[in-house]
Coordinates of C-alpha atoms and ligand atoms in Angstrom, one line a residue:
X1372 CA -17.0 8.6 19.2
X1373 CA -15.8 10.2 15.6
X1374 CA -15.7 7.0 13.4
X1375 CA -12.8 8.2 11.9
X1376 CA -10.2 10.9 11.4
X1377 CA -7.1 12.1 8.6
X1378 CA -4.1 10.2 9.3
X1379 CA -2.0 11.4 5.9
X1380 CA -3.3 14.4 3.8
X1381 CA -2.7 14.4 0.0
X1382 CA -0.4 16.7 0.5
X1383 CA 2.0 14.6 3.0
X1384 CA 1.3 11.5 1.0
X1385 CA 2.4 13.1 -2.8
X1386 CA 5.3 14.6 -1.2
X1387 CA 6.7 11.5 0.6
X1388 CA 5.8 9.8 -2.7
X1389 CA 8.1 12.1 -4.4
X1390 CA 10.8 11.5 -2.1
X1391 CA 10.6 8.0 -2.5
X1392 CA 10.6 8.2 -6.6
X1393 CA 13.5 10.0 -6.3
X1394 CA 15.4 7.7 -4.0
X1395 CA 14.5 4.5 -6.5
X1396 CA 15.6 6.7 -9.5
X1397 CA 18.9 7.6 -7.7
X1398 CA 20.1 4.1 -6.8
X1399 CA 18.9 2.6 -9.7
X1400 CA 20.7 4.9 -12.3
X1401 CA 21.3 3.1 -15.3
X1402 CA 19.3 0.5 -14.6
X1403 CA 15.5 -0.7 -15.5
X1404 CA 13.9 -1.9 -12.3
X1405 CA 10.2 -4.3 -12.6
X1406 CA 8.4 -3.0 -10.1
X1407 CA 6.2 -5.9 -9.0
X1408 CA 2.2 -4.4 -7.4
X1409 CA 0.3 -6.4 -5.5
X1410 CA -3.6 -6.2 -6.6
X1411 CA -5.8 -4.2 -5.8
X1412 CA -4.6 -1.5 -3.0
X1413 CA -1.1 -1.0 -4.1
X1414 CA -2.4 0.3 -7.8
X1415 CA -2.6 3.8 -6.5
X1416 CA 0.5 4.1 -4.8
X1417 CA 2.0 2.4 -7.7
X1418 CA 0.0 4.7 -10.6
X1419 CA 1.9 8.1 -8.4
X1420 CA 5.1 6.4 -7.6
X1421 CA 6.1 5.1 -11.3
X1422 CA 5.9 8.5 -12.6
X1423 CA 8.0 10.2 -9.8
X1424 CA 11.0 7.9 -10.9
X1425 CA 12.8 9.3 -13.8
X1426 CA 13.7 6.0 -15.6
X1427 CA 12.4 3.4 -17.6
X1428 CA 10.9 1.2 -15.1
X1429 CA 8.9 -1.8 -16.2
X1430 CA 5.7 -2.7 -14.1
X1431 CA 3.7 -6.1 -13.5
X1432 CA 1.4 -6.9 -11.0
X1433 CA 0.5 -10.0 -8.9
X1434 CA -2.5 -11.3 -7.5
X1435 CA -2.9 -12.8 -4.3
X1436 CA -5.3 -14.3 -1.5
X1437 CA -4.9 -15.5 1.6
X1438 CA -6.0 -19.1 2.5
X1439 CA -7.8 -17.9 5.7
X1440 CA -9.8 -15.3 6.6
X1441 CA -6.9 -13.3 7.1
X1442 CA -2.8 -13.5 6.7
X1443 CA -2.9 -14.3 10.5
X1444 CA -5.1 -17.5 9.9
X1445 CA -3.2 -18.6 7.1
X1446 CA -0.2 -17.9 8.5
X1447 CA 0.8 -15.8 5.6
X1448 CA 0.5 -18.9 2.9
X1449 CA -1.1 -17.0 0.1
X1450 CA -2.8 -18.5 -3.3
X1451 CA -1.4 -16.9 -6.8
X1452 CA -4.5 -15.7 -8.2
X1453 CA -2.7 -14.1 -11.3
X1454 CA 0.8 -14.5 -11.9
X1455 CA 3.6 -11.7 -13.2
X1456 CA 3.3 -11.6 -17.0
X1457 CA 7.2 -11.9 -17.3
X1458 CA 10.2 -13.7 -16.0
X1459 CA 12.0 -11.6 -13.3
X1460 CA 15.2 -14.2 -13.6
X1461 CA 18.3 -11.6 -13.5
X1462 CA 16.2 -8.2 -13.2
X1463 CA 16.4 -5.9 -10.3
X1464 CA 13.0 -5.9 -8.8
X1465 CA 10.8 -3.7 -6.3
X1466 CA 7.9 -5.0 -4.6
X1467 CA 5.5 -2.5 -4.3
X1468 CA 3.0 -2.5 -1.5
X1469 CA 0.4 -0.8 -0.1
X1470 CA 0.8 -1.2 3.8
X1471 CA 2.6 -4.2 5.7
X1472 CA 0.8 -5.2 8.6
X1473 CA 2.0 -8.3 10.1
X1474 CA 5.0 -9.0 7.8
X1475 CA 3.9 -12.6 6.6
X1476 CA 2.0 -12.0 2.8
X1477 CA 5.2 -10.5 1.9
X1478 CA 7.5 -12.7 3.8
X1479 CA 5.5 -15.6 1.7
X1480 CA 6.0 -13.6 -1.8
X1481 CA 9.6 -12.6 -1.4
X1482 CA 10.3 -16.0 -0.5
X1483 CA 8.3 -17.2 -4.0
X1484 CA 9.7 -14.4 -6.2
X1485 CA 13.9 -14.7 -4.5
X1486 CA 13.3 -18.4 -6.1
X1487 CA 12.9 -16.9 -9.3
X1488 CA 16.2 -15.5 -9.2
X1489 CA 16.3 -12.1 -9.4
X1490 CA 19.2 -9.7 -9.6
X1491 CA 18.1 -7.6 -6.9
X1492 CA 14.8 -7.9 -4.6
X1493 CA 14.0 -5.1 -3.0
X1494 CA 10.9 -3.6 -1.2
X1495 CA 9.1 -0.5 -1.4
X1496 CA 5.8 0.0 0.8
X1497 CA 3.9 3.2 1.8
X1498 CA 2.8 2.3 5.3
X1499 CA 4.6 0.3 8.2
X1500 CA 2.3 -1.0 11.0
X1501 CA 5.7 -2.0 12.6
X1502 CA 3.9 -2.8 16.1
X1503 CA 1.8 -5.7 14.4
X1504 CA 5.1 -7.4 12.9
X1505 CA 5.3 -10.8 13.4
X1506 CA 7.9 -11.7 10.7
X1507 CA 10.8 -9.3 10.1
X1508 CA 10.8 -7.5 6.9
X1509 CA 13.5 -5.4 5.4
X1510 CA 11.7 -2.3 3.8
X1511 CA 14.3 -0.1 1.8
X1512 CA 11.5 2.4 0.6
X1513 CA 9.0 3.3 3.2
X1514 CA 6.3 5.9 3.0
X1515 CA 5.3 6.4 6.6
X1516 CA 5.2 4.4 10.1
X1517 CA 1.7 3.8 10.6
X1518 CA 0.0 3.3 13.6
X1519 CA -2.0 0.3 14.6
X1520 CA -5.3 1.5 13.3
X1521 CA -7.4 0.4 10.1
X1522 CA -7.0 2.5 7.6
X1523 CA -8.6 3.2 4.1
X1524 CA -7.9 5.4 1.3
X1525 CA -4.9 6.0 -1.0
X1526 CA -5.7 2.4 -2.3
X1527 CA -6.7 0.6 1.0
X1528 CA -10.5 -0.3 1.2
X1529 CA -12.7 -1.0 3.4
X1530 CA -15.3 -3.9 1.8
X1531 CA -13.7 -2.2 -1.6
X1532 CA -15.0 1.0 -0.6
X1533 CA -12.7 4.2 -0.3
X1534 CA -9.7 3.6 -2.2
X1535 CA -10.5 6.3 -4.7
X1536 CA -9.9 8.6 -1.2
X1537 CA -6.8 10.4 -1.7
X1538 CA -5.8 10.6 1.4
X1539 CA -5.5 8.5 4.5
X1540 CA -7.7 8.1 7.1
X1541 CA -7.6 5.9 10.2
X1542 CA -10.8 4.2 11.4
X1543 CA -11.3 3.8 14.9
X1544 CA -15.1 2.8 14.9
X1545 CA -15.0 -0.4 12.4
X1546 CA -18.3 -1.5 13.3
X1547 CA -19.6 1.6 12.5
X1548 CA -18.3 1.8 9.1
X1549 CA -19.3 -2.2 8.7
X1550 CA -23.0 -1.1 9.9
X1551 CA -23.1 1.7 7.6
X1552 CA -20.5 1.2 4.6
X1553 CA -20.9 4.5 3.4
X1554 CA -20.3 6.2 6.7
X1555 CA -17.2 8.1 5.0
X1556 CA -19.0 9.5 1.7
X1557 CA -18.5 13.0 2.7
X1558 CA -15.1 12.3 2.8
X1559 CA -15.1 11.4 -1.0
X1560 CA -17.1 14.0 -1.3
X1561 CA -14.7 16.8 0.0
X1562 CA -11.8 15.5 -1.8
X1563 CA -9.0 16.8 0.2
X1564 CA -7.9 17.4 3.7
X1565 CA -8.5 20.8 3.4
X1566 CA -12.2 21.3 2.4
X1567 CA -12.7 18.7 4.6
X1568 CA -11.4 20.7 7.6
X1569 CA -12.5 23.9 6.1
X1570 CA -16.0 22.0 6.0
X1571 CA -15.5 20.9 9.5
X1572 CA -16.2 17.1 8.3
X1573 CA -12.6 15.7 9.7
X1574 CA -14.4 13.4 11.8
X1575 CA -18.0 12.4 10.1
X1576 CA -20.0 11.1 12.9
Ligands
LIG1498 P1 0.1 -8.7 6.4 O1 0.4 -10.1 5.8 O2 -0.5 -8.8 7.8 O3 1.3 -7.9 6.4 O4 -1.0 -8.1 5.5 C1 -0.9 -7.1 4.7 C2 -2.2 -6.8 3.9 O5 -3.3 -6.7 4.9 C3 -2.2 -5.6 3.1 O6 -1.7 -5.7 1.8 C4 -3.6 -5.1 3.2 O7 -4.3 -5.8 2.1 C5 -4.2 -5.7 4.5 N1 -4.2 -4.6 5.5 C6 -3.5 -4.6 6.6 N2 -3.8 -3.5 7.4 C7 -4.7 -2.9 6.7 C8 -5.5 -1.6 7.0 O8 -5.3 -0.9 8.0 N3 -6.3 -1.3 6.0 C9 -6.6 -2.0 4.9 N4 -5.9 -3.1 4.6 C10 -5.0 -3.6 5.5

């Protein structure tokens, strides 16, 4: 079996970011929203994103880990490794995310940052594994729907591998990639969807 194969190109994903930059700068006119990024995977989405929105957005990020192994196990109680730099009291903020799985890390920080009184609280996330919700979550800016399938690259990692990959690609053999971390090298190698079809290394083995 393939270990894994391109779910968004760079193409898709720069475009889709556009689109969402523009949406953020249109109802937002006039306004200087603090978008608040969640270390370490939503830094690349955030780096495109920021400078697709024509207006003088603010940024800060936030560092978080779960008390479990996972969100699941800790029931999405998370531990405030760093804290936003400044007060969000009265300014219109976007969360900024890289994928939301089962709903409850941001559940957990929107209920921690709406308690610091915002103006507005909005969220903005590239990927959407709706079929692993387990809390609702009201996303105004989403990217894609993505399916239930690990994914790296674009700022996801894998053991903090691959998030230099500019595009997207789903994972269907784990433990291969667990067995052999660098399983998807030629991917970073190849750069883009296209060499890597042209190449014929869309599904390193
Ligand atoms: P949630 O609390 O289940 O929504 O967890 C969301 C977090 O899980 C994300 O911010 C990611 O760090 C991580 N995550 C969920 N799915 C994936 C994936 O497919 N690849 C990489 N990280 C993921």
């Amino acid at each position: 079996m393939p270990a894994a194969a391109i779910l968004f190109s760079e193409e898709q994903i720069q475009s889709r970011v556009a689109d969402l930059g523009r949406a953020i700068a249109r109802d937002y006119a006039g306004r200087s929203p603090v978008l608040v990024t969640m270390l370490k995977g939503a830094v690349v989405f955030l780096a495109d994103l920021f400078r697709a929105i024509d207006l003088p957005v603010r940024v800060d990020f936030m560092s978080i880990s779960s008390y479990g192994s996972d969100s699941e196990a800790s029931g999405g109680v998370v531990r405030i490794l760093k804290d936003l730099d400044q007060d969000i009291g009265g300014e219109d903020v976007i969360v900024v995310e890289d994928i939301i799985d089962t709903g409850l890390t941001i559940s957990y920080l929107l209920a921690t940052l709406r308690a610091r009184q915002p103006a507005s609280l909005e969220v903005c996330a590239l990927l959407d594994k709706t079929v692993r919700r387990i809390l609702p979550v009201e996303i105004k800016y989403r990217g894609f729907e993505c399916p239930d399938r690990f994914v790296v690259g674009y700022g996801l990692d894998h053991e903090e591998r691959y998030r230099n990959l500019p595009l997207i690609v789903a994972v269907d053999d784990q433990t291969a990639l667990t067995d052999d971390p660098d399983l998807l090298a030629p991917l970073l190698a190849a750069r883009n969807a296209e060499k890597v079809e042209k190449t014929g290394e869309r599904t390193p083995s």
